[in-house]
XYZ file of C-alpha atoms in Angstrom:
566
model
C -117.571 98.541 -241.908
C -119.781 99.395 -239.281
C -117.148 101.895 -237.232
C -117.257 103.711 -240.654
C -120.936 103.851 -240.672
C -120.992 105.483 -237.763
C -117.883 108.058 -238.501
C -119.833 109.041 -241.984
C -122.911 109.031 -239.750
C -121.624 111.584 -236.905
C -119.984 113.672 -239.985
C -123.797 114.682 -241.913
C -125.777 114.847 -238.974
C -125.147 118.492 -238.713
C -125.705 119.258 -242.414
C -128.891 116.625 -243.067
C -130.643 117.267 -239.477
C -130.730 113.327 -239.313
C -129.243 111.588 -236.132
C -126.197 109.024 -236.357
C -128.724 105.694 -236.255
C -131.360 106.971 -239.004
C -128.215 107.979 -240.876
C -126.476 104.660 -240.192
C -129.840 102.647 -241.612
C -130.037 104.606 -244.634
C -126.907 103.475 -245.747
C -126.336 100.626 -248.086
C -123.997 98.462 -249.987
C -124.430 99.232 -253.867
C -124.712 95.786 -255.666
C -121.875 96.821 -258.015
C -118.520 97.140 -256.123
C -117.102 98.845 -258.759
C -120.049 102.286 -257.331
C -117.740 102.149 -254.211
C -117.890 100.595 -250.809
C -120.714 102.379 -249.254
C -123.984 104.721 -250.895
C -126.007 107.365 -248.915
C -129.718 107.613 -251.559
C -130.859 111.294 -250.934
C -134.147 111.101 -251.913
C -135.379 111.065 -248.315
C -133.308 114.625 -247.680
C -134.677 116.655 -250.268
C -137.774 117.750 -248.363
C -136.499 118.624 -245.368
C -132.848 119.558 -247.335
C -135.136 122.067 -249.276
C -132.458 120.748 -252.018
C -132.617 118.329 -254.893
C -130.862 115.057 -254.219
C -128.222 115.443 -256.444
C -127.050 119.137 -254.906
C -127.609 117.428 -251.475
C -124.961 114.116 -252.584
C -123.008 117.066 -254.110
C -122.928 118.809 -250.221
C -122.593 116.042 -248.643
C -119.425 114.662 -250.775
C -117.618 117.997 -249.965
C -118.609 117.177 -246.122
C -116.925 113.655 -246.379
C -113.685 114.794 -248.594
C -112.102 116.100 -244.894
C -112.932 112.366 -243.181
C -109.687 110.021 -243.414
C -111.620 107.050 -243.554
C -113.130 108.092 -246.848
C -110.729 107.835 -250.285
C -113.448 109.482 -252.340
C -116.832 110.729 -252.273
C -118.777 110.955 -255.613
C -122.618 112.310 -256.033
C -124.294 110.614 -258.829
C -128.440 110.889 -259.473
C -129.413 111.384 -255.973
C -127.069 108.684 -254.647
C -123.546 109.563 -252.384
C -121.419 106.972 -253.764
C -118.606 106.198 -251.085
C -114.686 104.348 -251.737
C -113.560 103.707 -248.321
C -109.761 104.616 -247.843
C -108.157 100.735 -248.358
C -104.642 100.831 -246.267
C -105.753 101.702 -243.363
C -109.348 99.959 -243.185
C -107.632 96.421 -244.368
C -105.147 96.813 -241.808
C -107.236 97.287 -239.406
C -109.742 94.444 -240.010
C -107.135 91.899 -241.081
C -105.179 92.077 -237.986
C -107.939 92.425 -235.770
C -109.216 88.889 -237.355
C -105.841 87.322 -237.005
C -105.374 88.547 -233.512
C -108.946 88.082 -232.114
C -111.201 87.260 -234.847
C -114.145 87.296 -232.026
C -113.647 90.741 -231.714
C -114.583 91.344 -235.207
C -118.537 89.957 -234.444
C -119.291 91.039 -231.077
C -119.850 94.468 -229.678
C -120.599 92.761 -226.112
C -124.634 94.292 -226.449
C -126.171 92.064 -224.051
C -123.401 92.533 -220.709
C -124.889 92.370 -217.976
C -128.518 90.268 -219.216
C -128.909 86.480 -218.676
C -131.561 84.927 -221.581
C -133.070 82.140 -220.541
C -133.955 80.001 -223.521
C -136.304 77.171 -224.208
C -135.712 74.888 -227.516
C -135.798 71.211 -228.595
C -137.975 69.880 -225.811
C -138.831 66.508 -227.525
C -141.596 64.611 -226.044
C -141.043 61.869 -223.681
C -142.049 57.997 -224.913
C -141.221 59.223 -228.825
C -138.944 59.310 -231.371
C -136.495 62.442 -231.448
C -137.804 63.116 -235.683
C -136.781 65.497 -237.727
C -139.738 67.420 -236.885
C -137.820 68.349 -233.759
C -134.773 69.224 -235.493
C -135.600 73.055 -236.418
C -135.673 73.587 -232.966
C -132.674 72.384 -231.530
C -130.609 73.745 -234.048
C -131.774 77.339 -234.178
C -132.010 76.974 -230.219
C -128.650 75.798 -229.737
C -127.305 78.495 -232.685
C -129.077 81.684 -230.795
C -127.539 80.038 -227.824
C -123.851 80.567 -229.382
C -124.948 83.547 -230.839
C -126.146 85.410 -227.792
C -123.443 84.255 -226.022
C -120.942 85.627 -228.227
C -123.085 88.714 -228.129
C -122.247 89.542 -224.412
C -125.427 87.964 -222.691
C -125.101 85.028 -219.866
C -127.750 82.320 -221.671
C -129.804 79.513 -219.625
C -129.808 76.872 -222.387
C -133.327 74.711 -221.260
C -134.770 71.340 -222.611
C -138.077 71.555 -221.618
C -139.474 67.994 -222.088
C -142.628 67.608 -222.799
C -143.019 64.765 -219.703
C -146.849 65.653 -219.017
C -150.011 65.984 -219.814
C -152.372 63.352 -221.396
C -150.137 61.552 -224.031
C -148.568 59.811 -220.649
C -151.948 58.473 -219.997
C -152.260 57.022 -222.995
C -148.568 55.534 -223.742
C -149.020 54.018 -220.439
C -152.687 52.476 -220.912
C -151.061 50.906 -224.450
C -148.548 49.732 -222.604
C -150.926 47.868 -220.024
C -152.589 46.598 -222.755
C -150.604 45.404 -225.481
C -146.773 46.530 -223.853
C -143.775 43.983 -223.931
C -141.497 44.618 -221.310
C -139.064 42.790 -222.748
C -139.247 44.048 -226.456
C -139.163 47.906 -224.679
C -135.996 47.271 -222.753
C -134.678 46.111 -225.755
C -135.316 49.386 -227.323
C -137.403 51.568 -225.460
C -138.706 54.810 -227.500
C -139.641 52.903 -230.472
C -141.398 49.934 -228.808
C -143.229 52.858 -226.708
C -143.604 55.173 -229.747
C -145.345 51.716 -231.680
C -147.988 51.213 -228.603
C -148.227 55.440 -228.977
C -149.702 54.810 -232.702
C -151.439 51.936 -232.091
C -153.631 53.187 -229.489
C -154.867 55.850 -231.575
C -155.327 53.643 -234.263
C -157.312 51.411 -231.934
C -158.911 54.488 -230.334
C -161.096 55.251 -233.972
C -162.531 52.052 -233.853
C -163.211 52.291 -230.113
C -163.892 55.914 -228.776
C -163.608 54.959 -224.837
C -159.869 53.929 -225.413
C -159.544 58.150 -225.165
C -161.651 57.823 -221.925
C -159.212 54.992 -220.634
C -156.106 57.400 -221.650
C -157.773 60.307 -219.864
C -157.913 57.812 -216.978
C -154.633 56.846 -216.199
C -153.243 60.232 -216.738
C -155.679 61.378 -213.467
C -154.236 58.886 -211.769
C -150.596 59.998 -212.294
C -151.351 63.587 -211.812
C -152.679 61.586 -208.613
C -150.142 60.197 -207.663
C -150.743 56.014 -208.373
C -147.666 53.748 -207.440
C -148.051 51.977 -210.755
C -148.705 55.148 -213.295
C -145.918 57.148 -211.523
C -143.365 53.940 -211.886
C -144.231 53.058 -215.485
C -143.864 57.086 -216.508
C -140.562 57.469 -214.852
C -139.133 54.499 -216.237
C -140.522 56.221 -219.643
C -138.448 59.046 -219.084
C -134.895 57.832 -217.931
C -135.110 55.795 -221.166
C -135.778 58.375 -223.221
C -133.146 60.921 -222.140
C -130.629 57.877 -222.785
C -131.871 58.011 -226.084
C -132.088 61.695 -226.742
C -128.242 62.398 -225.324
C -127.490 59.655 -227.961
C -128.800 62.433 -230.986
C -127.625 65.419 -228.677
C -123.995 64.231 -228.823
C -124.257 63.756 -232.734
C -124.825 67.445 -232.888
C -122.733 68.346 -230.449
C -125.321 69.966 -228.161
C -125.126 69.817 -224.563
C -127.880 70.893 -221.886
C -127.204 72.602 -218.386
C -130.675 72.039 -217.771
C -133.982 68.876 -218.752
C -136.568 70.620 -217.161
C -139.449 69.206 -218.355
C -143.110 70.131 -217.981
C -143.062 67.584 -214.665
C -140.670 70.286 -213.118
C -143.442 72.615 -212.205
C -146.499 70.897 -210.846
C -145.724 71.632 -207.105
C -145.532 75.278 -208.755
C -148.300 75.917 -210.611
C -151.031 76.205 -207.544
C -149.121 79.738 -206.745
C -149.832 80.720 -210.323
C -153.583 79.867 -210.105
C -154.136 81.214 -206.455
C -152.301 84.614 -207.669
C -154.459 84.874 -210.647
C -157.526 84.293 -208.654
C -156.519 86.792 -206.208
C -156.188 89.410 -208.596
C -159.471 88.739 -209.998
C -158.159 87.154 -213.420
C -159.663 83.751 -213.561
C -163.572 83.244 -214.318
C -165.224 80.330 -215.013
C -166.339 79.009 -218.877
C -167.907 76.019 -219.274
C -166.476 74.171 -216.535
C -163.084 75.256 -216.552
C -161.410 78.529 -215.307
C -159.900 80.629 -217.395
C -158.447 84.225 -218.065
C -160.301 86.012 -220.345
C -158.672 87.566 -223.304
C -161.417 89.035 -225.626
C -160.488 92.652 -224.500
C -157.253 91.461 -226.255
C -159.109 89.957 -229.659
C -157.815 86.553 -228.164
C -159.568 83.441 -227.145
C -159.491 82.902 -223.241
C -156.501 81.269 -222.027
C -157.496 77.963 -220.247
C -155.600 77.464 -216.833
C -157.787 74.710 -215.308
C -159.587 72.220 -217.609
C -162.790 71.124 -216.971
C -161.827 68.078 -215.155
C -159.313 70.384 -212.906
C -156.201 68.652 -214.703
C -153.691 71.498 -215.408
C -152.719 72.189 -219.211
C -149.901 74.060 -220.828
C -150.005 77.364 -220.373
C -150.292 76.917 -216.443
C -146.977 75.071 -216.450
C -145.382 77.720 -219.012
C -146.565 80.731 -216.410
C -144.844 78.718 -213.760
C -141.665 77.852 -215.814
C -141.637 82.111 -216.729
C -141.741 82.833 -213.152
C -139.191 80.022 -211.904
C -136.843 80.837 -215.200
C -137.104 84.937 -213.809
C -136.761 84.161 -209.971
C -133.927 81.451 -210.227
C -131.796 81.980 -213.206
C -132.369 85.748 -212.633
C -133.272 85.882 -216.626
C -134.303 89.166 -217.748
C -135.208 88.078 -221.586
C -137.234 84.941 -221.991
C -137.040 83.031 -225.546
C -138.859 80.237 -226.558
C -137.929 78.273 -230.030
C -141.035 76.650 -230.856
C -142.807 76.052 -234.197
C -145.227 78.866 -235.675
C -148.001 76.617 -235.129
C -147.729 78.036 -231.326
C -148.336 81.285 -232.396
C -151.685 81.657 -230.067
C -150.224 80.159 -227.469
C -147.429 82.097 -226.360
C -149.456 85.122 -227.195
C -151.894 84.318 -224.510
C -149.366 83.149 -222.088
C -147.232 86.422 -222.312
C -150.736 88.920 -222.214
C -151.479 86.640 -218.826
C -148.248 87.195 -217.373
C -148.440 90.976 -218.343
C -151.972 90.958 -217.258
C -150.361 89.508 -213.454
C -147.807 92.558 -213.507
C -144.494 91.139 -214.653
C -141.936 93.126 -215.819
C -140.295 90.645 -217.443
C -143.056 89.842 -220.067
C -142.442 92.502 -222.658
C -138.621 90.647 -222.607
C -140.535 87.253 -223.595
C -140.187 86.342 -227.334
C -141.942 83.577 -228.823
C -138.921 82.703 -231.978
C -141.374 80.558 -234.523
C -140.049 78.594 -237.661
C -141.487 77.058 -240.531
C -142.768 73.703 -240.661
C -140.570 70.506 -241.122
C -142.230 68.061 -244.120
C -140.430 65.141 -245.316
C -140.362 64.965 -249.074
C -143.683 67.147 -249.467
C -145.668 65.660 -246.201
C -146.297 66.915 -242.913
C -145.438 64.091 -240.570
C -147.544 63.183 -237.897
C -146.732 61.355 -234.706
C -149.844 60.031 -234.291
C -150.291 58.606 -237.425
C -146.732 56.983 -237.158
C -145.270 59.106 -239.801
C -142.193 60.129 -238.610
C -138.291 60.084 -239.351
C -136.162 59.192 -236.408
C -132.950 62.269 -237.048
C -130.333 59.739 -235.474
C -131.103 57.759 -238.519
C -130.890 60.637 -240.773
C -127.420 61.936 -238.997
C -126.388 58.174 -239.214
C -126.955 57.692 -243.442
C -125.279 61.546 -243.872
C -122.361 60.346 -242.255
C -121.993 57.323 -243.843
C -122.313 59.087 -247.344
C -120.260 61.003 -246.486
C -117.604 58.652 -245.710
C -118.012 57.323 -249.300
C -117.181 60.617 -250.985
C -113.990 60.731 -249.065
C -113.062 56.775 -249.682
C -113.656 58.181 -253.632
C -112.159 62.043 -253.597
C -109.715 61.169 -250.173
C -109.140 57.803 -249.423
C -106.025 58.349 -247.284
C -107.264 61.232 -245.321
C -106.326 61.120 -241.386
C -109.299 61.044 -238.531
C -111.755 59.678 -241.522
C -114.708 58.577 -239.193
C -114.597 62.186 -237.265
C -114.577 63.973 -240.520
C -117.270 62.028 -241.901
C -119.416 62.476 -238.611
C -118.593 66.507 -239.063
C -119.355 66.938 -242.684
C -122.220 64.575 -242.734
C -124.170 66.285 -239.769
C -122.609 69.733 -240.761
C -125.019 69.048 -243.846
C -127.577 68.354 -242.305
C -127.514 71.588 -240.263
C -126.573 73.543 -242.537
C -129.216 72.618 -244.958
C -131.854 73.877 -242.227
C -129.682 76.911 -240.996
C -129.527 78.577 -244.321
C -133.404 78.836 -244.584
C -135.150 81.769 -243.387
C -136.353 80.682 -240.122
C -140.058 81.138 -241.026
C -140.145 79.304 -243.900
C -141.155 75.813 -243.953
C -138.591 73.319 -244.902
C -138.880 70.159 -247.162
C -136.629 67.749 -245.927
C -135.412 65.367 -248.839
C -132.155 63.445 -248.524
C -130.831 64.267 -251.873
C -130.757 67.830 -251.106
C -129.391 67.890 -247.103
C -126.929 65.347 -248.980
C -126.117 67.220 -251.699
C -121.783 68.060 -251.393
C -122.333 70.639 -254.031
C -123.753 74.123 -253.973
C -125.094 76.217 -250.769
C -123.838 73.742 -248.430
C -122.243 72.773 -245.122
C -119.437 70.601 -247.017
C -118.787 74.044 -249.299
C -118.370 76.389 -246.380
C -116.424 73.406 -244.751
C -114.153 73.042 -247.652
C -113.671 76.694 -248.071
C -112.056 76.718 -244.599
C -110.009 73.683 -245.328
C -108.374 75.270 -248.138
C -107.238 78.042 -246.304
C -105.523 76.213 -244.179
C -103.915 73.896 -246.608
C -103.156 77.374 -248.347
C -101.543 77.836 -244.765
C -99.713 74.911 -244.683
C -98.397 74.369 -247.647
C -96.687 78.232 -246.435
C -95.249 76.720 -243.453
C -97.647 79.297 -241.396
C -96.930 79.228 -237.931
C -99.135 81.772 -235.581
C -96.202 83.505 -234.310
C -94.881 84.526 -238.669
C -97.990 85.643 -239.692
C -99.327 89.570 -239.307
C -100.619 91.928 -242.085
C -98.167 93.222 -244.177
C -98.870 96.005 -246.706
C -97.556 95.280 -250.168
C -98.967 98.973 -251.068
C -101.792 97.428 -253.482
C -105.065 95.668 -253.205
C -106.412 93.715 -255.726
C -110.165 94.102 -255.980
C -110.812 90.299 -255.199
C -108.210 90.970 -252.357
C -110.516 94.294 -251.084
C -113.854 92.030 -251.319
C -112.509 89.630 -249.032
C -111.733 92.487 -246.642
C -114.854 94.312 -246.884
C -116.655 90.836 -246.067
C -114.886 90.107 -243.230
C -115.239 93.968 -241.626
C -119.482 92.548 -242.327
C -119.451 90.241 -239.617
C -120.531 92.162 -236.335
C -123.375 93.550 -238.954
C -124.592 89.689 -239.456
C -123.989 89.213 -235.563
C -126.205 92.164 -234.681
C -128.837 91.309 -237.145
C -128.839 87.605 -236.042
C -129.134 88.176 -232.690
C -132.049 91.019 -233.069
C -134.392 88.913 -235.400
C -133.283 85.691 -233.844
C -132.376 84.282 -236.834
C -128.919 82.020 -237.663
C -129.776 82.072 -241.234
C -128.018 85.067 -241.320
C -124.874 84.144 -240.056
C -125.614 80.899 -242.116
C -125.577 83.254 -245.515
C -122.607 85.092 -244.002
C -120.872 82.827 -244.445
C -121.516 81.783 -247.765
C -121.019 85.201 -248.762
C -117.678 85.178 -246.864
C -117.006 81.736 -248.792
C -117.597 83.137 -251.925
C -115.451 85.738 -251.942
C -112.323 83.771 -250.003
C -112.728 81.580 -253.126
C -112.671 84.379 -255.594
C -109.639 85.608 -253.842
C -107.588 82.343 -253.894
C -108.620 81.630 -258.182
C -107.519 85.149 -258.817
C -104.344 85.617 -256.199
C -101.641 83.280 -256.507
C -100.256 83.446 -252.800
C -97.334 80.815 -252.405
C -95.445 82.015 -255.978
C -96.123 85.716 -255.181
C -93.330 88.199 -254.389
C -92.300 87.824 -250.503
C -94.566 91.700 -249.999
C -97.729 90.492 -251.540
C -97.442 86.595 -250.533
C -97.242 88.510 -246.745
C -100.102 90.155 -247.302
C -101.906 87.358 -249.102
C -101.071 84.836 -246.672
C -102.234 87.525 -243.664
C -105.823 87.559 -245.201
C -105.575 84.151 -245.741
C -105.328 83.710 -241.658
C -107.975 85.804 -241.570
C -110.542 84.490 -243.420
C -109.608 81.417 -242.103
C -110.443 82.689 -238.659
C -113.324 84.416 -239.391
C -115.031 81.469 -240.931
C -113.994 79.199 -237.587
C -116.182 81.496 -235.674
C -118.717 81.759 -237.967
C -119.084 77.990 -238.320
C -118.930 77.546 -234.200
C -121.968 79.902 -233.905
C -124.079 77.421 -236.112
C -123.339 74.597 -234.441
C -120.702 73.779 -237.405
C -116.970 71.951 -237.064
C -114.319 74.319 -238.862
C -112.217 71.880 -240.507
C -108.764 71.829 -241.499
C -108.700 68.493 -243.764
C -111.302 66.963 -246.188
C-alpha cells in the first residue's frame, strides 16, 4: 500500500500545495472497508485550499480518476474516500510475497549504517529472571528488525561484571561460601550468599563496609578477589548460554562492564582536559545543571569508577571499533537519567555520534502484581519459566495431537514462542505483569494463535500437493472481499517494518501479525480453496503461499519459529 501512498501523494501535491510526505501522513485506513481502501480528511486543506472540504475531496477525486492505481475516488463530508484498483495491486503483492516475501517489509533504509546495540546484559553471580527478559527479547527483535531493514547491527551483551555487587558476592562467599555446593550449581548457590549478605548487612551495617572492601581490592588487582570473580563469571556465562539457546539468541559479542577499565582513564583525562570535570563533595563530576540535570558522577568519592565512566568508554570503543554510527541501548525506563546524562557528556566532549545514541526503555517486569527484587531474593529464574511452558505445552499436544512428528521441538517452539510473544505484543513502555496463566494461555492474542495460523496454511498447502515450482498468482477475474483483506494486509507490512524500526518497538510487528492472522483466518472460513474451480483454487492457493510467507518473516523478526505442524 505504501507505493500507492506515494503515487496518490505525488498526484495532489500540485493542487493541495502539500509535499508527497505530509500528504503521505495524512492518509489513513477508514475502519470500515466497505469506505474503500484508503481516505484523504480535508479539513486541514480548507484554509490554505480557500475551499470547503467537501469541494476540495470533490477536486481532488477528479485529480485521482486519471491515476491507474485508483478504481474509484468518492468525496464524502470532507473525507476523499479511495478503492484501490484490485487486479493489478493483488498481483503485484501476491507474487512479490511468493517470490521474495522479504521484499515486501524492507525498503533497505539503513544501507550503508552499522547499529551497535546493547540489550540483555544480565548481571554476573545471579539468576538470569524474568526481570531480564524484556530486554533480550526486544534487543534481539530490533536486532532482526534492523537487520532486515538494511543496517549492519553489532548485537552486544554487556554484562554487568563490575562494580560493587562483586565485592560483596565475593565477601559472602568468604564468609559463609561452599565451594562444593557452588560447583554443584553455581549462580544460585552465589545468588543465595548475594541475599544473604544483605540480609545480614541490616543487622550489621559494616558488612557494606567489608563489601566496599573487597571490591577495592579487585579494582586493585588482589590474586584472591581477581580469581574468585573470574571463576564467577565463566560459570555464569555457562549458565546464561543455557537460557540464550532456549530462545534462540546468539551473541557475537559478552562485553561486559570489565571490558573497559584499561579504557576509561582516556575518558577522564579528555574530560579534564577540556575543562568538564569539577569536583563535588569528594568526587569529580561533570556538571549538568545548565542542562536541568543532576551532575553526572565519573569518579566516586573513593576514586572507584561507576557506570557512566564505563558506558562513555564502551560509546567510544563501540564508534571507533565496530565503526557504529547509531548507538542503542535496551534498558529498562528506570535508566531514564542515566543515559540522559551519559549522552549530554558525550555531546558535551564533541562527538558526533551522540545525537545517533538512543536510550530504547520498557516497562517494568512484575510477577503476578510485585516488583521483584534481587536483593530481597524475589526473583523468577526464566529457564524455569521456558522449562514449565514447554512442558505444558507438550500436554496440549499429547491431548489435541498425540501422534504429531518432532513433538519435543514443537513443544520447545510453542511453549517459548508464548512466552515471547506474550511480552512482544505489549507496548514496549508499558509495564508487564507476568502471570503464568496468561503467557500460558493457547487461546486468544497469542504466540500458539499466530503459530497455528501459519500451520494451517501450510496444511492448506499440503493437503493441495503445493510444490514451490506449481504455485504463482493466477487471476480468476474476482476477489472476494475476505480474499482483498488478506491482500491489503499483506501490501501493510513494510508500513509495520518502518514504524518498528523508527520507534524501536516489535510490538508492532507483534500486532502485525495478529492483524495478518486475523484476516488469513477470515479468508480460509469464508473461501473454500481445495473444492474451488481450478481458476479460483489457483488464485486461492497463490494467497495462501503468500500469507504463509509473509507470516514466516514476520514470526523470524520476533524471535518466533514459523511452524508447519501443531
Amino acid at each position: 500500500m505504501k507505493a500507492i501512498k506515494t503515487n496518490i501523494a505525488s498526484a495532489l501535491k500540485a493542487v493541495t500545495g502539500l509535499d508527497e510526505p505530509a500528504l503521505n501522513q495524512m492518509m489513513e485506513y477508514p475502519p470500515n472497508p466497505e469506505l474503500g481502501d484508503l481516505a484523504l480528511p480535508c479539513f486541514k486543506l480548507a484554509k490554505t485550499m480557500r475551499k470547503s472540504p467537501q469541494q476540495i475531496a470533490e477536486q481532488l477525486a477528479e485529480v485521482l480518476s486519471a491515476l491507474p492505481e485508483v478504481a474509484v475516488a468518492t468525496p464524502v463530508n470532507g473525507y476523499l474516500n479511495i478503492a484501490v484498483a484490485r487486479s493489478s495491486f493483488a498481483k503485484e503483492i501476491v507474487q512479490t510475497a511468493i517470490d521474495k516475501p522479504r521484499a515486501l517489509f524492507s525498503s533497505q533504509r539503513g544501507l550503508g549504517h552499522t547499529a551497535a546495540i546493547d540489550y540483555s546484559a544480565p548481571n554476573i553471580a545471579k539468576p538470569f529472571g524474568v526481570g531480564h527478559l524484556r530486554s533480550t527479547i526486544i534487543g534481539e527483535s530490533l536486532v532482526r528488525m534492523m537487520r532486515e531493514d538494511g543496517y549492519n547491527v553489532v548485537g552486544i551483551n554487556h554484562l554487568g561484571d563490575w562494580g560493587t555487587q562483586f565485592g560483596k558476592t565475593i565477601a559472602a562467599y568468604l564468609r559463609w561460601g561452599d565451594e562444593e555446593q557452588v560447583k554443584a550449581d553455581p549462580v544460585r548457590e552465589l545468588f543465595k550468599l548475594y541475599v544473604r549478605f544483605h540480609q545480614e548487612a541490616e543487622a550489621d551495617p559494616s558488612l557494606d563496609e567489608e563489601g566496599r572492601h573487597w571490591f577495592k581490592q579487585l579494582e586493585d588487582g588482589n590474586e584472591q578477589a581477581v580469581r574468585l570473580w573470574k571463576w564467577f563469571i565463566d560459570e555464569s556465562i555457562k549458565a546464561f548460554k543455557k537460557t540464550y539457546a532456549l530462545l534462540n539468541i546468539e551473541f557475537e559479542h559478552y562485553l561486559g562492564e570489565s571490558f573497559y577499565n584499561d579504557k576509561m582513564d582516556a575518558v577522564v583525562d579528555e574530560l579534564r582536559e577540556k575543562g568538564l570535570l569539577v569536583r563535588d563533595q569528594g568526587a569529580e563530576v561533570v556538571d549538568l545543571s545548565a542542562y536541568d540535570m543532576p551532575p553526572c558522577i565519573i569518579k566516586k568519592s573513593d576514586g572507584t569508577s561507576i557506570y557512566a565512566t564505563r558506558d562513555l568508554a564502551a560509546a567510544d570503543y563501540r564508534h571507533n571499533h565496530f565503526k557504529a554510527d547509531t548507538l542503542v541501548y535496551v534498558v529498562g525506563a528506570e535508566q531514564k537519567l542515566h543515559f540522559q546524562q551519559v549522552f549530554k557528556v558525550l555531546e558535551l566532549m564533541g562527538r558526533p555520534y551522540a545525537q545517533h545514541c538512543t536510550h530504547v526503555s520498557f516497562g517494568m517486569m512484575k510477577y503476578n502484581g510485585e516488583r521483584l527484587s534481587t536483593r530481597r531474593g524475589k526473583i523468577v529464574y526464566l529457564e524455569d519459566v521456558l522449562t514449565k511452558a514447554i512442558t505444558e505445552a507438550n500436554r496440549i499436544i499429547e491431548e489435541k495431537n498425540p501422534n504429531l512428528p518432532n513433538r519435543d521441538e514443537v513443544a520447545r517452539s510453542v511453549g517459548v514462542g508464548a512466552v515471547i510473544f506474550n511480552d512482544l505484543k505489549t507496548y514496549r513502555v508499558h509495564d508487564v505483569d507476568f502471570r503464568y496463566e496468561d503467557v500460558l494461555n493457547f487461546d486468544g492474542e497469542t504466540g500458539p494463535y499466530v503459530q497455528y495460523t501459519h500451520a494451517r496454511a501450510c496444511s492448506v498447502l499440503r493437503k493441495a500437493g503445493f510444490t514451490e515450482a506449481n504455485i504463482s498468482w493466477q487471476d480468476s477475474g474476482t476477489l472476494s472481499d475476505t480474499e482483498w483483506g488478506l491482500v491489503v494486509s499483506l501490501s501493510l507490512a513494510n508500513e509495520a517494518l518502518n514504524r518498528a524500526v523508527d520507534e524501536y518497538d516489535p510490538s508492532i510487528v507483534a500486532r502485525y501479525i495478529l492483524q495478518l492472522s486475523a484476516t488469513f483466518n477470515r479468508f480460509y472460513h469464508h473461501n473454500p480453496i481445495l473444492q474451488a474451480d481450478e481458476a479460483t483454487r489457483a488464485q486461492r492457493l497463490a494467497l495462501t503461499v503468500a500469507a504463509r510467507n509473509v507470516l514466516a518473516s514476520a514470526l523470524y523478526l520476533i524471535g518466533l519459529d514459523a511452524l508447519e505442524e501443531m
